[in-house]
Amino acid sequence: MLKRVNKSPFTAVAGSEKPSVIACMNRNPALAWMFLWCLSAALMLGFLPRMAMAGSLSSYDLALADAQSKQEPEEDYYEDEMIEDVSDPLEPFNRAMFVFNDKLYFWVLKPVARVYNEILPEPLRLSFKNFFLNLLTPVRAVNCLLQGKPDAFATELGRFVINTTMGVYGFGDAASVCFDIRRKDEDLGQTLGVYGAGPGVYICWPVFGPSNIRDTIGMVGDGFLNPLYFWPQESAYRIGISGFKVVNGTSLELGEYESIKKAAIDPYVAVRDGYQQYRKNKIKE
């Protein structure tokens, strides 16, 4: 039984019009996106901004924070948790891809995200982020099961039901705000690590960024659980939606990568080691 936290009440959306809306959305994808945008803008004026703010810190945010913390010479950190050496035989290639991604960020992604920032207010952008996080529930839920975590699986299932209904198709994180039910970030890379698979060599992929052999395999496997993979339209739609997701996420993280570059003697090493340590900690959870 869910225990409700003492927060402001939220009203569930009536479902009397749902079948006709879904039918129209299936017939016309453009109309579907227009509907979602208008719905989000309207809800932004009400209760949705508070739900959007809940649980907005992504795994990439945490990885960046971990990388940045490694630039701070804290004595206790080095005594208690020494960073393992990262296997990086592909360093020349990885550094080239790091430079490519760096230029892609500063020359393309950041300017686009800044314009996007000026157009949409933060609560609405957080709502879109919540929508995509809710959409990826199958990835987290299945990996919770694979890791033998039935409670975490039930949590993800419960969050999906609550956020899809009370959170209005996942645009609001009602599960966190109303019931204090937090997201369980699990993926196939972590699942492989739980069963003893080592990270393998470090790889910096163009566009995708830092990874390793294990997490690359996991990323491919998780892709088959991503609902966007089964989008019934042409691949151009999936690419467009994925691009929108990246721009929206970047707009909420502007300045974080810049802080790492400014604090690090070698930004490539800072990101590489930060990613390695972050993934190791996630597997231990």
PDB file of C-alpha atoms in Angstrom:
ATOM      1  CA  MET A   1       0.000   0.000   0.000  1.00  0.00           C
ATOM      2  CA  LEU A   2       1.346   3.412  -1.003  1.00  0.00           C
ATOM      3  CA  LYS A   3       1.774   5.893   1.812  1.00  0.00           C
ATOM      4  CA  ARG A   4       0.960   9.391   0.711  1.00  0.00           C
ATOM      5  CA  VAL A   5       3.380  12.125   1.713  1.00  0.00           C
ATOM      6  CA  ASN A   6       1.895  15.356   3.038  1.00  0.00           C
ATOM      7  CA  LYS A   7       2.184  17.449  -0.101  1.00  0.00           C
ATOM      8  CA  SER A   8      -0.238  19.648  -1.975  1.00  0.00           C
ATOM      9  CA  PRO A   9      -3.036  17.586  -3.512  1.00  0.00           C
ATOM     10  CA  PHE A  10      -2.947  16.693  -7.194  1.00  0.00           C
ATOM     11  CA  THR A  11      -5.990  15.940  -9.300  1.00  0.00           C
ATOM     12  CA  ALA A  12      -5.903  13.023 -11.705  1.00  0.00           C
ATOM     13  CA  VAL A  13      -6.835  13.699 -15.307  1.00  0.00           C
ATOM     14  CA  ALA A  14     -10.242  12.436 -16.373  1.00  0.00           C
ATOM     15  CA  GLY A  15     -10.068   9.653 -18.944  1.00  0.00           C
ATOM     16  CA  SER A  16     -13.354  10.175 -20.750  1.00  0.00           C
ATOM     17  CA  GLU A  17     -11.639  11.704 -23.817  1.00  0.00           C
ATOM     18  CA  LYS A  18      -8.619   9.427 -23.858  1.00  0.00           C
ATOM     19  CA  PRO A  19      -9.676   6.929 -26.581  1.00  0.00           C
ATOM     20  CA  SER A  20     -10.482   9.632 -29.146  1.00  0.00           C
ATOM     21  CA  VAL A  21      -7.260  11.529 -28.375  1.00  0.00           C
ATOM     22  CA  ILE A  22      -5.140   8.412 -28.790  1.00  0.00           C
ATOM     23  CA  ALA A  23      -6.893   7.557 -32.056  1.00  0.00           C
ATOM     24  CA  CYS A  24      -6.116  11.011 -33.437  1.00  0.00           C
ATOM     25  CA  MET A  25      -2.514  10.791 -32.237  1.00  0.00           C
ATOM     26  CA  ASN A  26      -2.052   7.446 -33.984  1.00  0.00           C
ATOM     27  CA  ARG A  27      -3.413   8.819 -37.259  1.00  0.00           C
ATOM     28  CA  ASN A  28      -1.411  12.029 -37.218  1.00  0.00           C
ATOM     29  CA  PRO A  29       1.985  12.092 -35.412  1.00  0.00           C
ATOM     30  CA  ALA A  30       2.352  15.834 -36.043  1.00  0.00           C
ATOM     31  CA  LEU A  31      -0.978  16.421 -34.314  1.00  0.00           C
ATOM     32  CA  ALA A  32       0.213  14.224 -31.459  1.00  0.00           C
ATOM     33  CA  TRP A  33       3.250  16.378 -30.806  1.00  0.00           C
ATOM     34  CA  MET A  34       1.186  19.572 -31.117  1.00  0.00           C
ATOM     35  CA  PHE A  35      -1.220  18.136 -28.554  1.00  0.00           C
ATOM     36  CA  LEU A  36       1.591  17.281 -26.149  1.00  0.00           C
ATOM     37  CA  TRP A  37       3.145  20.723 -26.459  1.00  0.00           C
ATOM     38  CA  CYS A  38      -0.173  22.499 -25.863  1.00  0.00           C
ATOM     39  CA  LEU A  39      -1.039  20.202 -22.979  1.00  0.00           C
ATOM     40  CA  SER A  40       2.309  20.833 -21.327  1.00  0.00           C
ATOM     41  CA  ALA A  41       2.056  24.597 -21.764  1.00  0.00           C
ATOM     42  CA  ALA A  42      -1.372  24.624 -20.161  1.00  0.00           C
ATOM     43  CA  LEU A  43      -0.364  22.409 -17.273  1.00  0.00           C
ATOM     44  CA  MET A  44       2.714  24.526 -16.668  1.00  0.00           C
ATOM     45  CA  LEU A  45       0.418  27.202 -15.248  1.00  0.00           C
ATOM     46  CA  GLY A  46      -0.955  24.773 -12.660  1.00  0.00           C
ATOM     47  CA  PHE A  47       0.472  21.936 -10.628  1.00  0.00           C
ATOM     48  CA  LEU A  48       2.882  20.460 -13.178  1.00  0.00           C
ATOM     49  CA  PRO A  49       5.895  22.726 -12.471  1.00  0.00           C
ATOM     50  CA  ARG A  50       6.267  21.322  -8.951  1.00  0.00           C
ATOM     51  CA  MET A  51       6.163  17.757 -10.198  1.00  0.00           C
ATOM     52  CA  ALA A  52       8.565  18.611 -12.988  1.00  0.00           C
ATOM     53  CA  MET A  53      11.140  19.835 -10.488  1.00  0.00           C
ATOM     54  CA  ALA A  54      11.115  16.536  -8.602  1.00  0.00           C
ATOM     55  CA  GLY A  55      13.864  14.076  -9.419  1.00  0.00           C
ATOM     56  CA  SER A  56      15.255  16.179 -12.232  1.00  0.00           C
ATOM     57  CA  LEU A  57      18.884  15.183 -11.651  1.00  0.00           C
ATOM     58  CA  SER A  58      19.898  12.749 -14.379  1.00  0.00           C
ATOM     59  CA  SER A  59      22.590  10.097 -14.317  1.00  0.00           C
ATOM     60  CA  TYR A  60      24.677  12.258 -16.639  1.00  0.00           C
ATOM     61  CA  ASP A  61      24.387  15.130 -14.164  1.00  0.00           C
ATOM     62  CA  LEU A  62      25.753  12.850 -11.460  1.00  0.00           C
ATOM     63  CA  ALA A  63      28.568  11.616 -13.670  1.00  0.00           C
ATOM     64  CA  LEU A  64      29.606  15.190 -14.403  1.00  0.00           C
ATOM     65  CA  ALA A  65      29.483  16.020 -10.707  1.00  0.00           C
ATOM     66  CA  ASP A  66      31.660  13.003  -9.964  1.00  0.00           C
ATOM     67  CA  ALA A  67      34.169  14.089 -12.587  1.00  0.00           C
ATOM     68  CA  GLN A  68      34.226  17.598 -11.193  1.00  0.00           C
ATOM     69  CA  SER A  69      34.752  16.369  -7.632  1.00  0.00           C
ATOM     70  CA  LYS A  70      37.917  14.628  -8.716  1.00  0.00           C
ATOM     71  CA  GLN A  71      39.491  18.000  -9.377  1.00  0.00           C
ATOM     72  CA  GLU A  72      39.121  18.954  -5.703  1.00  0.00           C
ATOM     73  CA  PRO A  73      42.151  17.785  -3.669  1.00  0.00           C
ATOM     74  CA  GLU A  74      40.274  16.428  -0.671  1.00  0.00           C
ATOM     75  CA  GLU A  75      42.546  14.349   1.519  1.00  0.00           C
ATOM     76  CA  ASP A  76      39.808  12.019   2.778  1.00  0.00           C
ATOM     77  CA  TYR A  77      38.742  11.174  -0.740  1.00  0.00           C
ATOM     78  CA  TYR A  78      42.160   9.938  -1.807  1.00  0.00           C
ATOM     79  CA  GLU A  79      42.650   8.012   1.411  1.00  0.00           C
ATOM     80  CA  ASP A  80      39.303   6.217   1.349  1.00  0.00           C
ATOM     81  CA  GLU A  81      38.564   5.718  -2.339  1.00  0.00           C
ATOM     82  CA  MET A  82      41.501   5.511  -4.711  1.00  0.00           C
ATOM     83  CA  ILE A  83      40.639   5.722  -8.381  1.00  0.00           C
ATOM     84  CA  GLU A  84      41.412   2.545 -10.300  1.00  0.00           C
ATOM     85  CA  ASP A  85      43.536   2.783 -13.412  1.00  0.00           C
ATOM     86  CA  VAL A  86      41.390   2.949 -16.530  1.00  0.00           C
ATOM     87  CA  SER A  87      42.316   0.640 -19.398  1.00  0.00           C
ATOM     88  CA  ASP A  88      42.745   3.094 -22.252  1.00  0.00           C
ATOM     89  CA  PRO A  89      44.748   1.514 -25.103  1.00  0.00           C
ATOM     90  CA  LEU A  90      42.631   3.480 -27.588  1.00  0.00           C
ATOM     91  CA  GLU A  91      43.646   6.820 -26.098  1.00  0.00           C
ATOM     92  CA  PRO A  92      44.679   8.483 -29.406  1.00  0.00           C
ATOM     93  CA  PHE A  93      41.302   7.626 -30.944  1.00  0.00           C
ATOM     94  CA  ASN A  94      39.459   8.514 -27.740  1.00  0.00           C
ATOM     95  CA  ARG A  95      41.143  11.902 -27.475  1.00  0.00           C
ATOM     96  CA  ALA A  96      40.261  12.651 -31.090  1.00  0.00           C
ATOM     97  CA  MET A  97      36.625  11.766 -30.412  1.00  0.00           C
ATOM     98  CA  PHE A  98      36.709  13.828 -27.215  1.00  0.00           C
ATOM     99  CA  VAL A  99      37.831  16.855 -29.227  1.00  0.00           C
ATOM    100  CA  PHE A 100      35.135  16.137 -31.826  1.00  0.00           C
ATOM    101  CA  ASN A 101      32.436  15.960 -29.148  1.00  0.00           C
ATOM    102  CA  ASP A 102      33.827  19.087 -27.506  1.00  0.00           C
ATOM    103  CA  LYS A 103      33.540  21.054 -30.746  1.00  0.00           C
ATOM    104  CA  LEU A 104      30.103  19.580 -31.434  1.00  0.00           C
ATOM    105  CA  TYR A 105      28.962  20.806 -28.030  1.00  0.00           C
ATOM    106  CA  PHE A 106      30.355  24.335 -28.272  1.00  0.00           C
ATOM    107  CA  TRP A 107      29.657  24.945 -31.963  1.00  0.00           C
ATOM    108  CA  VAL A 108      26.285  23.233 -32.403  1.00  0.00           C
ATOM    109  CA  LEU A 109      24.576  21.821 -29.340  1.00  0.00           C
ATOM    110  CA  LYS A 110      25.186  24.660 -26.892  1.00  0.00           C
ATOM    111  CA  PRO A 111      24.059  27.468 -29.247  1.00  0.00           C
ATOM    112  CA  VAL A 112      20.901  25.532 -30.122  1.00  0.00           C
ATOM    113  CA  ALA A 113      20.232  24.766 -26.452  1.00  0.00           C
ATOM    114  CA  ARG A 114      20.690  28.419 -25.490  1.00  0.00           C
ATOM    115  CA  VAL A 115      18.104  29.540 -28.052  1.00  0.00           C
ATOM    116  CA  TYR A 116      15.820  26.732 -26.882  1.00  0.00           C
ATOM    117  CA  ASN A 117      16.368  27.997 -23.320  1.00  0.00           C
ATOM    118  CA  GLU A 118      15.083  31.424 -24.271  1.00  0.00           C
ATOM    119  CA  ILE A 119      11.954  30.015 -25.880  1.00  0.00           C
ATOM    120  CA  LEU A 120      10.799  27.526 -23.249  1.00  0.00           C
ATOM    121  CA  PRO A 121      10.750  28.176 -19.475  1.00  0.00           C
ATOM    122  CA  GLU A 122      12.523  25.738 -17.185  1.00  0.00           C
ATOM    123  CA  PRO A 123       9.380  24.077 -15.747  1.00  0.00           C
ATOM    124  CA  LEU A 124       8.261  23.112 -19.242  1.00  0.00           C
ATOM    125  CA  ARG A 125      11.719  21.796 -20.156  1.00  0.00           C
ATOM    126  CA  LEU A 126      11.781  19.739 -16.961  1.00  0.00           C
ATOM    127  CA  SER A 127       8.364  18.378 -17.890  1.00  0.00           C
ATOM    128  CA  PHE A 128       9.718  17.117 -21.206  1.00  0.00           C
ATOM    129  CA  LYS A 129      12.662  15.554 -19.391  1.00  0.00           C
ATOM    130  CA  ASN A 130      10.268  13.756 -17.041  1.00  0.00           C
ATOM    131  CA  PHE A 131       8.269  12.529 -20.035  1.00  0.00           C
ATOM    132  CA  PHE A 132      11.321  10.865 -21.585  1.00  0.00           C
ATOM    133  CA  LEU A 133      12.403   9.398 -18.237  1.00  0.00           C
ATOM    134  CA  ASN A 134       8.942   7.899 -17.817  1.00  0.00           C
ATOM    135  CA  LEU A 135       9.112   6.533 -21.359  1.00  0.00           C
ATOM    136  CA  LEU A 136      12.307   4.643 -20.466  1.00  0.00           C
ATOM    137  CA  THR A 137      10.671   2.782 -17.573  1.00  0.00           C
ATOM    138  CA  PRO A 138      10.933  -0.606 -19.413  1.00  0.00           C
ATOM    139  CA  VAL A 139      14.736  -0.280 -19.503  1.00  0.00           C
ATOM    140  CA  ARG A 140      14.991   0.335 -15.770  1.00  0.00           C
ATOM    141  CA  ALA A 141      12.289  -2.169 -14.782  1.00  0.00           C
ATOM    142  CA  VAL A 142      13.671  -5.088 -16.809  1.00  0.00           C
ATOM    143  CA  ASN A 143      17.183  -4.530 -15.489  1.00  0.00           C
ATOM    144  CA  CYS A 144      15.858  -4.395 -11.934  1.00  0.00           C
ATOM    145  CA  LEU A 145      14.444  -7.885 -12.521  1.00  0.00           C
ATOM    146  CA  LEU A 146      17.647  -9.136 -14.145  1.00  0.00           C
ATOM    147  CA  GLN A 147      19.607  -7.970 -11.110  1.00  0.00           C
ATOM    148  CA  GLY A 148      17.264  -9.785  -8.732  1.00  0.00           C
ATOM    149  CA  LYS A 149      15.696  -6.636  -7.287  1.00  0.00           C
ATOM    150  CA  PRO A 150      11.931  -7.297  -7.181  1.00  0.00           C
ATOM    151  CA  ASP A 151      11.286  -4.341  -4.878  1.00  0.00           C
ATOM    152  CA  ALA A 152      13.012  -1.982  -7.303  1.00  0.00           C
ATOM    153  CA  PHE A 153      11.011  -3.515 -10.167  1.00  0.00           C
ATOM    154  CA  ALA A 154       7.769  -2.903  -8.276  1.00  0.00           C
ATOM    155  CA  THR A 155       8.896   0.652  -7.575  1.00  0.00           C
ATOM    156  CA  GLU A 156       9.490   1.348 -11.262  1.00  0.00           C
ATOM    157  CA  LEU A 157       6.150  -0.205 -12.189  1.00  0.00           C
ATOM    158  CA  GLY A 158       4.354   1.861  -9.559  1.00  0.00           C
ATOM    159  CA  ARG A 159       6.104   5.035 -10.657  1.00  0.00           C
ATOM    160  CA  PHE A 160       5.073   4.432 -14.255  1.00  0.00           C
ATOM    161  CA  VAL A 161       1.399   4.000 -13.345  1.00  0.00           C
ATOM    162  CA  ILE A 162       1.361   7.059 -11.076  1.00  0.00           C
ATOM    163  CA  ASN A 163       3.298   9.343 -13.392  1.00  0.00           C
ATOM    164  CA  THR A 164       1.370   8.287 -16.487  1.00  0.00           C
ATOM    165  CA  THR A 165      -1.944   9.063 -14.770  1.00  0.00           C
ATOM    166  CA  MET A 166      -1.472  11.682 -12.055  1.00  0.00           C
ATOM    167  CA  GLY A 167       1.603  13.035 -13.811  1.00  0.00           C
ATOM    168  CA  VAL A 168      -0.307  13.401 -17.101  1.00  0.00           C
ATOM    169  CA  TYR A 169       1.464  11.021 -19.495  1.00  0.00           C
ATOM    170  CA  GLY A 170       4.668  11.312 -17.472  1.00  0.00           C
ATOM    171  CA  PHE A 171       5.191  15.061 -17.834  1.00  0.00           C
ATOM    172  CA  GLY A 172       5.090  15.373 -14.053  1.00  0.00           C
ATOM    173  CA  ASP A 173       6.948  13.280 -11.471  1.00  0.00           C
ATOM    174  CA  ALA A 174       3.904  12.765  -9.261  1.00  0.00           C
ATOM    175  CA  ALA A 175       5.405   9.582  -7.779  1.00  0.00           C
ATOM    176  CA  SER A 176       8.224  11.591  -6.178  1.00  0.00           C
ATOM    177  CA  VAL A 177       6.153  14.600  -5.145  1.00  0.00           C
ATOM    178  CA  CYS A 178       3.046  12.838  -3.836  1.00  0.00           C
ATOM    179  CA  PHE A 179       4.424   9.537  -2.555  1.00  0.00           C
ATOM    180  CA  ASP A 180       8.202  10.029  -2.269  1.00  0.00           C
ATOM    181  CA  ILE A 181       8.819   7.090  -4.639  1.00  0.00           C
ATOM    182  CA  ARG A 182      12.203   7.668  -6.262  1.00  0.00           C
ATOM    183  CA  ARG A 183      13.464   6.403  -9.602  1.00  0.00           C
ATOM    184  CA  LYS A 184      15.745   3.336  -9.704  1.00  0.00           C
ATOM    185  CA  ASP A 185      18.401   4.026 -12.321  1.00  0.00           C
ATOM    186  CA  GLU A 186      19.399   0.618 -13.680  1.00  0.00           C
ATOM    187  CA  ASP A 187      20.637  -0.365 -17.121  1.00  0.00           C
ATOM    188  CA  LEU A 188      22.116  -3.394 -18.866  1.00  0.00           C
ATOM    189  CA  GLY A 189      25.678  -2.171 -18.384  1.00  0.00           C
ATOM    190  CA  GLN A 190      25.120  -2.179 -14.632  1.00  0.00           C
ATOM    191  CA  THR A 191      23.421  -5.570 -14.845  1.00  0.00           C
ATOM    192  CA  LEU A 192      26.447  -7.053 -16.609  1.00  0.00           C
ATOM    193  CA  GLY A 193      28.663  -5.496 -13.947  1.00  0.00           C
ATOM    194  CA  VAL A 194      26.578  -7.020 -11.154  1.00  0.00           C
ATOM    195  CA  TYR A 195      27.246 -10.459 -12.645  1.00  0.00           C
ATOM    196  CA  GLY A 196      30.982  -9.872 -12.757  1.00  0.00           C
ATOM    197  CA  ALA A 197      31.613  -8.427 -16.213  1.00  0.00           C
ATOM    198  CA  GLY A 198      34.501  -5.990 -16.139  1.00  0.00           C
ATOM    199  CA  PRO A 199      34.331  -2.624 -17.901  1.00  0.00           C
ATOM    200  CA  GLY A 200      36.854  -3.575 -20.564  1.00  0.00           C
ATOM    201  CA  VAL A 201      38.692  -0.852 -22.429  1.00  0.00           C
ATOM    202  CA  TYR A 202      37.512   2.733 -22.274  1.00  0.00           C
ATOM    203  CA  ILE A 203      35.873   4.134 -25.412  1.00  0.00           C
ATOM    204  CA  CYS A 204      34.828   7.678 -26.208  1.00  0.00           C
ATOM    205  CA  TRP A 205      32.211   7.418 -28.923  1.00  0.00           C
ATOM    206  CA  PRO A 206      31.445  10.312 -31.262  1.00  0.00           C
ATOM    207  CA  VAL A 207      28.186  11.997 -30.213  1.00  0.00           C
ATOM    208  CA  PHE A 208      27.482   9.408 -27.462  1.00  0.00           C
ATOM    209  CA  GLY A 209      30.516  10.322 -25.361  1.00  0.00           C
ATOM    210  CA  PRO A 210      32.318   8.299 -22.643  1.00  0.00           C
ATOM    211  CA  SER A 211      31.704   4.557 -22.405  1.00  0.00           C
ATOM    212  CA  ASN A 212      33.495   1.204 -22.295  1.00  0.00           C
ATOM    213  CA  ILE A 213      33.055  -2.229 -23.847  1.00  0.00           C
ATOM    214  CA  ARG A 214      30.585  -3.439 -21.208  1.00  0.00           C
ATOM    215  CA  ASP A 215      28.481  -0.288 -21.260  1.00  0.00           C
ATOM    216  CA  THR A 216      28.496  -0.160 -25.062  1.00  0.00           C
ATOM    217  CA  ILE A 217      27.024  -3.670 -25.158  1.00  0.00           C
ATOM    218  CA  GLY A 218      24.542  -2.573 -22.516  1.00  0.00           C
ATOM    219  CA  MET A 219      23.577   0.517 -24.491  1.00  0.00           C
ATOM    220  CA  VAL A 220      22.799  -1.600 -27.552  1.00  0.00           C
ATOM    221  CA  GLY A 221      20.778  -4.080 -25.490  1.00  0.00           C
ATOM    222  CA  ASP A 222      18.830  -1.350 -23.717  1.00  0.00           C
ATOM    223  CA  GLY A 223      17.998   0.146 -27.096  1.00  0.00           C
ATOM    224  CA  PHE A 224      15.680  -2.783 -27.810  1.00  0.00           C
ATOM    225  CA  LEU A 225      13.677  -1.890 -24.683  1.00  0.00           C
ATOM    226  CA  ASN A 226      13.372   1.758 -25.646  1.00  0.00           C
ATOM    227  CA  PRO A 227       9.790   2.442 -26.822  1.00  0.00           C
ATOM    228  CA  LEU A 228      11.159   4.800 -29.471  1.00  0.00           C
ATOM    229  CA  TYR A 229      12.736   1.740 -31.123  1.00  0.00           C
ATOM    230  CA  PHE A 230       9.221   0.470 -31.852  1.00  0.00           C
ATOM    231  CA  TRP A 231       7.948   3.822 -33.145  1.00  0.00           C
ATOM    232  CA  PRO A 232       5.669   2.841 -36.057  1.00  0.00           C
ATOM    233  CA  GLN A 233       6.842   5.691 -38.290  1.00  0.00           C
ATOM    234  CA  GLU A 234       9.972   6.239 -40.376  1.00  0.00           C
ATOM    235  CA  SER A 235      13.371   6.428 -38.700  1.00  0.00           C
ATOM    236  CA  ALA A 236      13.392  10.189 -39.317  1.00  0.00           C
ATOM    237  CA  TYR A 237      10.740  10.546 -36.627  1.00  0.00           C
ATOM    238  CA  ARG A 238      12.863   8.621 -34.115  1.00  0.00           C
ATOM    239  CA  ILE A 239      15.928  10.678 -34.978  1.00  0.00           C
ATOM    240  CA  GLY A 240      13.951  13.896 -34.605  1.00  0.00           C
ATOM    241  CA  ILE A 241      12.535  12.879 -31.237  1.00  0.00           C
ATOM    242  CA  SER A 242      15.958  11.731 -30.016  1.00  0.00           C
ATOM    243  CA  GLY A 243      17.477  15.029 -31.139  1.00  0.00           C
ATOM    244  CA  PHE A 244      14.778  16.958 -29.305  1.00  0.00           C
ATOM    245  CA  LYS A 245      15.501  14.898 -26.179  1.00  0.00           C
ATOM    246  CA  VAL A 246      19.228  15.702 -26.376  1.00  0.00           C
ATOM    247  CA  VAL A 247      18.662  19.439 -26.878  1.00  0.00           C
ATOM    248  CA  ASN A 248      16.130  19.551 -24.053  1.00  0.00           C
ATOM    249  CA  GLY A 249      18.476  17.697 -21.694  1.00  0.00           C
ATOM    250  CA  THR A 250      21.425  19.886 -22.647  1.00  0.00           C
ATOM    251  CA  SER A 251      19.409  23.033 -21.977  1.00  0.00           C
ATOM    252  CA  LEU A 252      19.067  21.903 -18.352  1.00  0.00           C
ATOM    253  CA  GLU A 253      22.788  21.192 -17.955  1.00  0.00           C
ATOM    254  CA  LEU A 254      24.403  24.242 -19.540  1.00  0.00           C
ATOM    255  CA  GLY A 255      27.550  25.249 -17.664  1.00  0.00           C
ATOM    256  CA  GLU A 256      28.324  21.887 -16.073  1.00  0.00           C
ATOM    257  CA  TYR A 257      30.695  20.671 -18.777  1.00  0.00           C
ATOM    258  CA  GLU A 258      32.296  24.111 -18.890  1.00  0.00           C
ATOM    259  CA  SER A 259      32.968  23.910 -15.137  1.00  0.00           C
ATOM    260  CA  ILE A 260      34.761  20.588 -15.556  1.00  0.00           C
ATOM    261  CA  LYS A 261      36.943  21.932 -18.358  1.00  0.00           C
ATOM    262  CA  LYS A 262      37.821  24.998 -16.323  1.00  0.00           C
ATOM    263  CA  ALA A 263      38.739  23.033 -13.190  1.00  0.00           C
ATOM    264  CA  ALA A 264      40.602  20.168 -14.856  1.00  0.00           C
ATOM    265  CA  ILE A 265      44.255  20.128 -15.832  1.00  0.00           C
ATOM    266  CA  ASP A 266      43.347  17.548 -18.482  1.00  0.00           C
ATOM    267  CA  PRO A 267      39.580  17.568 -19.219  1.00  0.00           C
ATOM    268  CA  TYR A 268      39.835  14.284 -21.133  1.00  0.00           C
ATOM    269  CA  VAL A 269      41.273  12.479 -18.096  1.00  0.00           C
ATOM    270  CA  ALA A 270      38.784  14.164 -15.756  1.00  0.00           C
ATOM    271  CA  VAL A 271      35.788  12.982 -17.785  1.00  0.00           C
ATOM    272  CA  ARG A 272      37.269   9.511 -18.362  1.00  0.00           C
ATOM    273  CA  ASP A 273      38.096   8.863 -14.698  1.00  0.00           C
ATOM    274  CA  GLY A 274      34.878  10.465 -13.494  1.00  0.00           C
ATOM    275  CA  TYR A 275      32.835   8.220 -15.769  1.00  0.00           C
ATOM    276  CA  GLN A 276      34.717   5.101 -14.618  1.00  0.00           C
ATOM    277  CA  GLN A 277      34.199   5.875 -10.934  1.00  0.00           C
ATOM    278  CA  TYR A 278      30.561   6.831 -11.395  1.00  0.00           C
ATOM    279  CA  ARG A 279      29.732   3.566 -13.163  1.00  0.00           C
ATOM    280  CA  LYS A 280      31.593   1.566 -10.527  1.00  0.00           C
ATOM    281  CA  ASN A 281      29.554   3.221  -7.779  1.00  0.00           C
ATOM    282  CA  LYS A 282      26.276   2.601  -9.623  1.00  0.00           C
ATOM    283  CA  ILE A 283      27.039  -1.125  -9.883  1.00  0.00           C
ATOM    284  CA  LYS A 284      27.731  -1.302  -6.136  1.00  0.00           C
ATOM    285  CA  GLU A 285      24.346   0.214  -5.246  1.00  0.00           C
TER     286      GLU A 285
END
